[in-house]
Short mmCIF file of C-alpha atoms and ligand atoms in Angstrom, two decimals:
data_model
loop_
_atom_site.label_atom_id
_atom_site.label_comp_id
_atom_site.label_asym_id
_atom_site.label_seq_id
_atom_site.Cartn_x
_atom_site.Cartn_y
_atom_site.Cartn_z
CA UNK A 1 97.50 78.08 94.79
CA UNK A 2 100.08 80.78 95.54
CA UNK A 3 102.96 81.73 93.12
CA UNK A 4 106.13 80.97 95.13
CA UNK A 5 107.29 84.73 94.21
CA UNK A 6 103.54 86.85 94.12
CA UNK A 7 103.42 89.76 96.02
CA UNK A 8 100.40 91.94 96.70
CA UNK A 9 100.72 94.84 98.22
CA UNK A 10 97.61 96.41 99.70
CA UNK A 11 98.36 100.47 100.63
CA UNK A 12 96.45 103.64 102.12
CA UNK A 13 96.46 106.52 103.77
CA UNK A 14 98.79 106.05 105.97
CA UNK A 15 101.82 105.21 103.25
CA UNK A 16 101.07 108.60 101.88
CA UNK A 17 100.86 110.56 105.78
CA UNK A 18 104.37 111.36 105.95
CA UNK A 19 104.01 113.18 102.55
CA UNK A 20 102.31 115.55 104.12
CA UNK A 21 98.94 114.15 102.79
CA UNK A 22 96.03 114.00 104.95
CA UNK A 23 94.62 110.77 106.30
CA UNK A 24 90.76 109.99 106.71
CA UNK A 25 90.17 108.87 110.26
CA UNK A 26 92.59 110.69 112.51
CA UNK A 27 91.31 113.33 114.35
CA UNK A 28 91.68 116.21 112.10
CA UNK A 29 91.82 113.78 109.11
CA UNK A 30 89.26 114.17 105.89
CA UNK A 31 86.54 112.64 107.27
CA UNK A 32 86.74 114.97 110.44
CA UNK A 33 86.55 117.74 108.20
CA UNK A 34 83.96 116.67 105.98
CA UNK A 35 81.16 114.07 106.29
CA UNK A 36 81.73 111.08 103.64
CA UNK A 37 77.81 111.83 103.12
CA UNK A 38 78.31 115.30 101.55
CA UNK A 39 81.50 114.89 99.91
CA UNK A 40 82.22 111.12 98.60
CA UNK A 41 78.54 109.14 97.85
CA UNK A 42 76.95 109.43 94.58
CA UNK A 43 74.18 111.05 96.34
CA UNK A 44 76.32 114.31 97.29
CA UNK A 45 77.31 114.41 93.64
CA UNK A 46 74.57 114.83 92.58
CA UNK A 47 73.17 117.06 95.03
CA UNK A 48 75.68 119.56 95.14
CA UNK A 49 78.21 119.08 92.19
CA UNK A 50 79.97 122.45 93.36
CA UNK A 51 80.86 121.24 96.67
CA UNK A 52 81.90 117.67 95.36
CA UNK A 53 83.97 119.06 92.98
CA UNK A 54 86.12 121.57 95.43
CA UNK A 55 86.34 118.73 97.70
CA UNK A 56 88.71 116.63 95.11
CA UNK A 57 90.19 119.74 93.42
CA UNK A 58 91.52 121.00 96.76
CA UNK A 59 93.09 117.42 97.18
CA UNK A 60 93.89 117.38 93.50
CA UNK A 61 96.06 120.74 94.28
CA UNK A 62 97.74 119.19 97.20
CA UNK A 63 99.53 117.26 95.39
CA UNK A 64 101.51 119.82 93.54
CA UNK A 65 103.55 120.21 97.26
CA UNK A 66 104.05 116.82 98.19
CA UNK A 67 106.63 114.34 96.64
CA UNK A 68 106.83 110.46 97.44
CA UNK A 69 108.33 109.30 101.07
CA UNK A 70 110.99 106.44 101.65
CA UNK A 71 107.98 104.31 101.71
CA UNK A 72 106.85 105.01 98.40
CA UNK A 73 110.37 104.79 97.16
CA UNK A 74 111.27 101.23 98.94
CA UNK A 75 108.48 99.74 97.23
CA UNK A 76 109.54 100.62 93.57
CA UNK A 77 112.65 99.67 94.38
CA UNK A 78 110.91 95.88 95.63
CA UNK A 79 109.45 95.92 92.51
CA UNK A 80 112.52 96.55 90.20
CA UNK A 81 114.48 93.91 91.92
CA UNK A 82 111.81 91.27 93.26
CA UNK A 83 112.20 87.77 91.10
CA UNK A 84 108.17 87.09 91.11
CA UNK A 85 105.03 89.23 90.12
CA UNK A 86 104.39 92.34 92.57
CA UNK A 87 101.32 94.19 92.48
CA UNK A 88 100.51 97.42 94.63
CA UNK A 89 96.96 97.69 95.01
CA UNK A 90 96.31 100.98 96.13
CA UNK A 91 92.95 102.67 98.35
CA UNK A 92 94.46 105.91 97.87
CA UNK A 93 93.44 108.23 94.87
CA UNK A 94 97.15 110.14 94.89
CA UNK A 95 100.00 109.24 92.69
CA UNK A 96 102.93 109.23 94.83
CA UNK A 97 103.48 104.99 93.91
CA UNK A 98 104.07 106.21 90.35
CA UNK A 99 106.25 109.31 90.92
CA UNK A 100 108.35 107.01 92.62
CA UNK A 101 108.35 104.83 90.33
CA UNK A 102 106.47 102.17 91.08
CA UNK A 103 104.50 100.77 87.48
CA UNK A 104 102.02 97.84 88.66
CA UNK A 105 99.87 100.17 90.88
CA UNK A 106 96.32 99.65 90.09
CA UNK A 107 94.26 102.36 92.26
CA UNK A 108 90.84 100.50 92.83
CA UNK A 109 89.46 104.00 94.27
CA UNK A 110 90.17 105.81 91.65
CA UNK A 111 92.54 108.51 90.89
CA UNK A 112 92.79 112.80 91.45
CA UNK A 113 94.37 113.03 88.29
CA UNK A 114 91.83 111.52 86.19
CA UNK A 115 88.35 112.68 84.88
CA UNK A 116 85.65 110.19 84.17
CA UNK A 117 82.83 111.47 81.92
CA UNK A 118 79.48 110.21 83.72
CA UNK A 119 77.76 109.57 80.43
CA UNK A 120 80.23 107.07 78.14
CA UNK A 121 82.17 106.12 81.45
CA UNK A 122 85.63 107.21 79.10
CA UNK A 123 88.53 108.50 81.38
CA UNK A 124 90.59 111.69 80.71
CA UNK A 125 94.12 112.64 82.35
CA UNK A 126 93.17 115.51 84.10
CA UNK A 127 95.09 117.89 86.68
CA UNK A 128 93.95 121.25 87.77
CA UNK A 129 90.50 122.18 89.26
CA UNK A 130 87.73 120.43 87.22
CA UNK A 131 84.45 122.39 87.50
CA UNK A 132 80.95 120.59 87.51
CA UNK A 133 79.42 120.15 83.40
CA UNK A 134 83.01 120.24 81.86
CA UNK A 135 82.21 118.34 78.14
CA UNK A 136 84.13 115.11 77.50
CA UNK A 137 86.39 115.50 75.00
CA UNK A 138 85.17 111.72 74.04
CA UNK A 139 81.88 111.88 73.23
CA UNK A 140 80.91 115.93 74.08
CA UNK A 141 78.39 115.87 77.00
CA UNK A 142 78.45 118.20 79.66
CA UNK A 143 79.14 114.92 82.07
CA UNK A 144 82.90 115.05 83.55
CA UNK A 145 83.54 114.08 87.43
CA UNK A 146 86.18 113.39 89.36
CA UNK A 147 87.24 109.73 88.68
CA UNK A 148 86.66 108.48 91.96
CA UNK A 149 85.00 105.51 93.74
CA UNK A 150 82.73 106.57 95.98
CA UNK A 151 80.88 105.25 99.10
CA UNK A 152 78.15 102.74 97.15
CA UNK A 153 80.20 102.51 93.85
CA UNK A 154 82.29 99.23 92.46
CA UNK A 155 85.57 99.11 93.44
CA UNK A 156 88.06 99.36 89.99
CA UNK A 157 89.35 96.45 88.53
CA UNK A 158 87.55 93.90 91.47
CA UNK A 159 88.57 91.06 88.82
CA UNK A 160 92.17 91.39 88.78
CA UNK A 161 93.00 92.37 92.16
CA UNK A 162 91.15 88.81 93.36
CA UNK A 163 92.75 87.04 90.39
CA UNK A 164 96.10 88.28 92.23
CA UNK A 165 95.29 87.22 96.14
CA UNK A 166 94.24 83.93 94.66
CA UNK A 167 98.18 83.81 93.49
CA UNK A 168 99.67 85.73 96.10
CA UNK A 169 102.42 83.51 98.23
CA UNK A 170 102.31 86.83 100.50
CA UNK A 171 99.69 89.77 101.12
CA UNK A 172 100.63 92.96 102.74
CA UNK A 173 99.00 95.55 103.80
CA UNK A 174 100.20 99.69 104.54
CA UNK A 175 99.04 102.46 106.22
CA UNK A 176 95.35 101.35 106.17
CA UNK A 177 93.05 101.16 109.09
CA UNK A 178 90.79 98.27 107.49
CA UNK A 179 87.63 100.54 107.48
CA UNK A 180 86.50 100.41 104.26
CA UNK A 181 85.31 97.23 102.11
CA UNK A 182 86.16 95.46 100.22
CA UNK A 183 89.92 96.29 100.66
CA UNK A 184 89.21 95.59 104.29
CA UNK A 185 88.68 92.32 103.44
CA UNK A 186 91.87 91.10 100.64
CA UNK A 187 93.67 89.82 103.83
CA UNK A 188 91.06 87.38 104.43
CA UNK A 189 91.10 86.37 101.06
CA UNK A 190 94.26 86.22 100.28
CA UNK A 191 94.66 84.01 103.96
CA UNK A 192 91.86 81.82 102.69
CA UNK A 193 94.05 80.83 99.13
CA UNK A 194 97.35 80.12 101.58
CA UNK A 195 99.28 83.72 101.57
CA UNK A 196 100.92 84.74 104.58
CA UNK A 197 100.20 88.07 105.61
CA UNK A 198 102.14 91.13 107.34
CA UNK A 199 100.62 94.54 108.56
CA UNK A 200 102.76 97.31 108.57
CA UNK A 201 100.64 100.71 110.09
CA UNK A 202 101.28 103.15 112.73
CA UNK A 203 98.62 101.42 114.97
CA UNK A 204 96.74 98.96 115.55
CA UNK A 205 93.73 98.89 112.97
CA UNK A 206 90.60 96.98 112.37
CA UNK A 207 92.03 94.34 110.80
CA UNK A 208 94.95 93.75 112.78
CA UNK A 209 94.12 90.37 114.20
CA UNK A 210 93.71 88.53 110.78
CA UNK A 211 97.55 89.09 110.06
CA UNK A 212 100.09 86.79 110.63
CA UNK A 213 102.25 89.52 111.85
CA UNK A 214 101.52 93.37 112.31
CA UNK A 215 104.30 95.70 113.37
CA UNK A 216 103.83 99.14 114.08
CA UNK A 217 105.61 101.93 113.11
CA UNK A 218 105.72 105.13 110.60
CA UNK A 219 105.94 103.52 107.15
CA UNK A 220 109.02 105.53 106.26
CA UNK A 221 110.94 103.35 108.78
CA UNK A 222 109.03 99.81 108.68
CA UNK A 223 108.68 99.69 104.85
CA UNK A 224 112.35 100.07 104.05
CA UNK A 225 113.51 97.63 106.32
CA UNK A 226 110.50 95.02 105.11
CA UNK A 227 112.25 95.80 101.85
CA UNK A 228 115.72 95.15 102.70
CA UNK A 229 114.65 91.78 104.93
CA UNK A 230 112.39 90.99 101.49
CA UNK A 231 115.68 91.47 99.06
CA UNK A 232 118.17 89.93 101.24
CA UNK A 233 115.84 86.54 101.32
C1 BV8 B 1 81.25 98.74 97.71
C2 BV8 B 1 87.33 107.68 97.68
C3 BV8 B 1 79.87 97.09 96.66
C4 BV8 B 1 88.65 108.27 97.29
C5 BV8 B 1 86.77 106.03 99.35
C6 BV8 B 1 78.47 97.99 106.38
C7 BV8 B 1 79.42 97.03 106.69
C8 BV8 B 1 80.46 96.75 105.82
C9 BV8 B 1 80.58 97.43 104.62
C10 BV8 B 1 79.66 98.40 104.31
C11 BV8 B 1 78.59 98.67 105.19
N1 BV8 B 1 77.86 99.67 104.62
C12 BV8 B 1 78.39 100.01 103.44
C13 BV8 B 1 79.49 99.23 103.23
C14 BV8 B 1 80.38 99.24 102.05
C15 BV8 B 1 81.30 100.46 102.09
C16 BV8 B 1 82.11 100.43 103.36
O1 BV8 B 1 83.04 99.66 103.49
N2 BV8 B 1 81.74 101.30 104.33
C17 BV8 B 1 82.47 101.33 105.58
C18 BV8 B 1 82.70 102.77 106.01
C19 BV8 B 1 81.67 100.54 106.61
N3 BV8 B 1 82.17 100.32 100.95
C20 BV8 B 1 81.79 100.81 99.75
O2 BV8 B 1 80.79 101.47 99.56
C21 BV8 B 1 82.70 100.44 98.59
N4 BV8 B 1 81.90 99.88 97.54
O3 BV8 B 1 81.24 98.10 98.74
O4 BV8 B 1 80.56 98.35 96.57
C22 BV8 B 1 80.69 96.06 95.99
C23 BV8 B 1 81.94 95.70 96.49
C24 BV8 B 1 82.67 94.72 95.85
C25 BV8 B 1 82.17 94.11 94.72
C26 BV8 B 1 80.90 94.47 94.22
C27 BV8 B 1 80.16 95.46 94.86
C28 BV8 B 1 83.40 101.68 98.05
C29 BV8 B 1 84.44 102.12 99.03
C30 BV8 B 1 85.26 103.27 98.41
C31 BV8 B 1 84.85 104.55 99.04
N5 BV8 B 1 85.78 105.61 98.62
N6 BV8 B 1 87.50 107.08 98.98
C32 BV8 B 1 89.07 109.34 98.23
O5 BV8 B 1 88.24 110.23 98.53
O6 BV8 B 1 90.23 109.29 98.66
S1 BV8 B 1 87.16 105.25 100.79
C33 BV8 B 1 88.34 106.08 101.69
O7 BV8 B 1 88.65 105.26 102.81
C34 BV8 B 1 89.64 106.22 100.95
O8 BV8 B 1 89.64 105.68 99.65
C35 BV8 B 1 90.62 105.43 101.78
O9 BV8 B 1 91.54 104.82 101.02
C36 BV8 B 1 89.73 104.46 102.42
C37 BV8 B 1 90.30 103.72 103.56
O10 BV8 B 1 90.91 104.65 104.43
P1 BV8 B 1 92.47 104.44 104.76
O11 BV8 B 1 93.25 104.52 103.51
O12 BV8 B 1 92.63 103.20 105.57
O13 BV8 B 1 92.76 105.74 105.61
P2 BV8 B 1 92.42 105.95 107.16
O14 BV8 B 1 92.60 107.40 107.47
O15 BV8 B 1 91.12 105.28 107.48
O16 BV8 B 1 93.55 105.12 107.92
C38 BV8 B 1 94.91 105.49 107.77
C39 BV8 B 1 95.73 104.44 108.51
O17 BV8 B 1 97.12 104.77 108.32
C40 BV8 B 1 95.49 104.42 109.99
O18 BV8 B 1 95.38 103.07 110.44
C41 BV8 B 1 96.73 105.07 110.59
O19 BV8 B 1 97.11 104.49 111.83
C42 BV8 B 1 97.77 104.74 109.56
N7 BV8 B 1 98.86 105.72 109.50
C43 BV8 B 1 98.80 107.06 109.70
N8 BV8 B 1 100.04 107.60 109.53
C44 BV8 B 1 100.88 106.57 109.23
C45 BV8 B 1 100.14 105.38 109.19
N9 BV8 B 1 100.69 104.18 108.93
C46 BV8 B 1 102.02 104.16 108.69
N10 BV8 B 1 102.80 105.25 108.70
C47 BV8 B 1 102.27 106.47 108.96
N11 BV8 B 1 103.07 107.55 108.98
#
């Protein structure tokens, strides 16, 4: 039954774009550049650790130039002043939400600033390059990896984020283009337990005909004003 007040926010790629981050599926996005085969499946990882490795230390890196956009920065402020829960679920593995301040973010792909030792699953802050057969400083085996969900692997925290659609009063999703599941799928979820739901991306994407409404525009521009019509309610 929703919350009157719950707010889930669903974000990706395209929230973080005018960063200056690159985005999977445009033309000279990520996956143009790399196949998902030999960079983000458990498979690669294991085939060629080196390569795996550059891939998410070269991202990792990136972020050292880029700071948050007015997107990022509209949605902390929705989540200082909103009266009800709001929770930012996030696809994307930067950490521009929390440098803007936004605290519930809960990044169900996993994160470049984190290690994740392959044998005792502990996590480790990490920034920097991270090199194949670093030991975990929790329990010593030559076993840390980038702490990221890749193609084949469990979403993070799959619990929660459904415990949250099956509250939300309204679901929103940013700057994804519905591709990938299950995030593809929240808005039919969160439809299915009585949200309403808004799309706010450049274009149209995948998902675009489950929303209630979908307006397109750069998410510097559409997420401010979403924020202002949300506050002034
Ligand atoms: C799982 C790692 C089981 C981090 C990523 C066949 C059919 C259906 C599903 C499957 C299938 N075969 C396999 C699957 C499952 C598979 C999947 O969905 N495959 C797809 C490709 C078909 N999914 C999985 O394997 C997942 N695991 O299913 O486990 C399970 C599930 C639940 C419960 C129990 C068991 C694991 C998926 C995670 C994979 N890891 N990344 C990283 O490297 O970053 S996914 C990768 O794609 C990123 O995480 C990214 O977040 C995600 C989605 O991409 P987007 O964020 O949407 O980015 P994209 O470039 O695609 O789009 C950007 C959008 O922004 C565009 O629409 C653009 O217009 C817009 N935009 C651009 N600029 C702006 C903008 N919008 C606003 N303003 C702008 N300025």
């Amino acid at each position: 039954m929703p919350d009157s007040n719950a707010i889930v926010i669903l974000t990706g790629a395209g929230i973080s774009a005018e960063s200056g981050l690159e985005t999977f599926r445009s033309a000279d996005g990520l996956w143009a550049q790399h196949r998902i085969e030999d960079v983000c499946t458990p498979e690669a990882l294991a085939r060629d650790p080196a390569l795996v490795h550059r891939f998410y230390d070269l991202r990792r890196a990136a972020l050292e130039g880029v700071a948050p956009n007015p997107a990022h920065g509209a949605l902390a402020r929705l989540e200082a002043q909103w009266p009800g829960d709001l929770l930012i679920v996030t696809q994307n593995v930067d950490d521009l939400h929390e440098r803007a301040g936004s605290r519930q973010v809960l990044h169900m792909h996993g994160e470049l600033n984190s290690a994740l030792c392959a044998a005792c699953d502990r996590r480790t802050g990490w920034t920097g390059p991270l090199p194949p057969a670093v030991d975990c400083p929790a329990c010593g085996a030559p076993a840390l990896r980038p702490d990221i969900v890749f193609f084949g692997e469990i979403p993070y925290q799959m619990d929660r984020i459904e415990a949250a659609l099956s509250r939300a009063d309204m679901f929103v999703s940013i700057g994804t283009s519905g591709a990938v599941y299950p995030a593809a799928g929240f808005v039919r979820m969160a439809q299915a337990f009585g949200a309403r739901t808004l799309e706010l991306n450049l274009e149209t994407s995948e998902g675009s005909h489950w929303f209630d409404e979908s307006r397109l525009g750069p998410a510097s521009e559409l997420v401010p004003a979403w924020v202002e019509e949300m506050l002034a309610s």
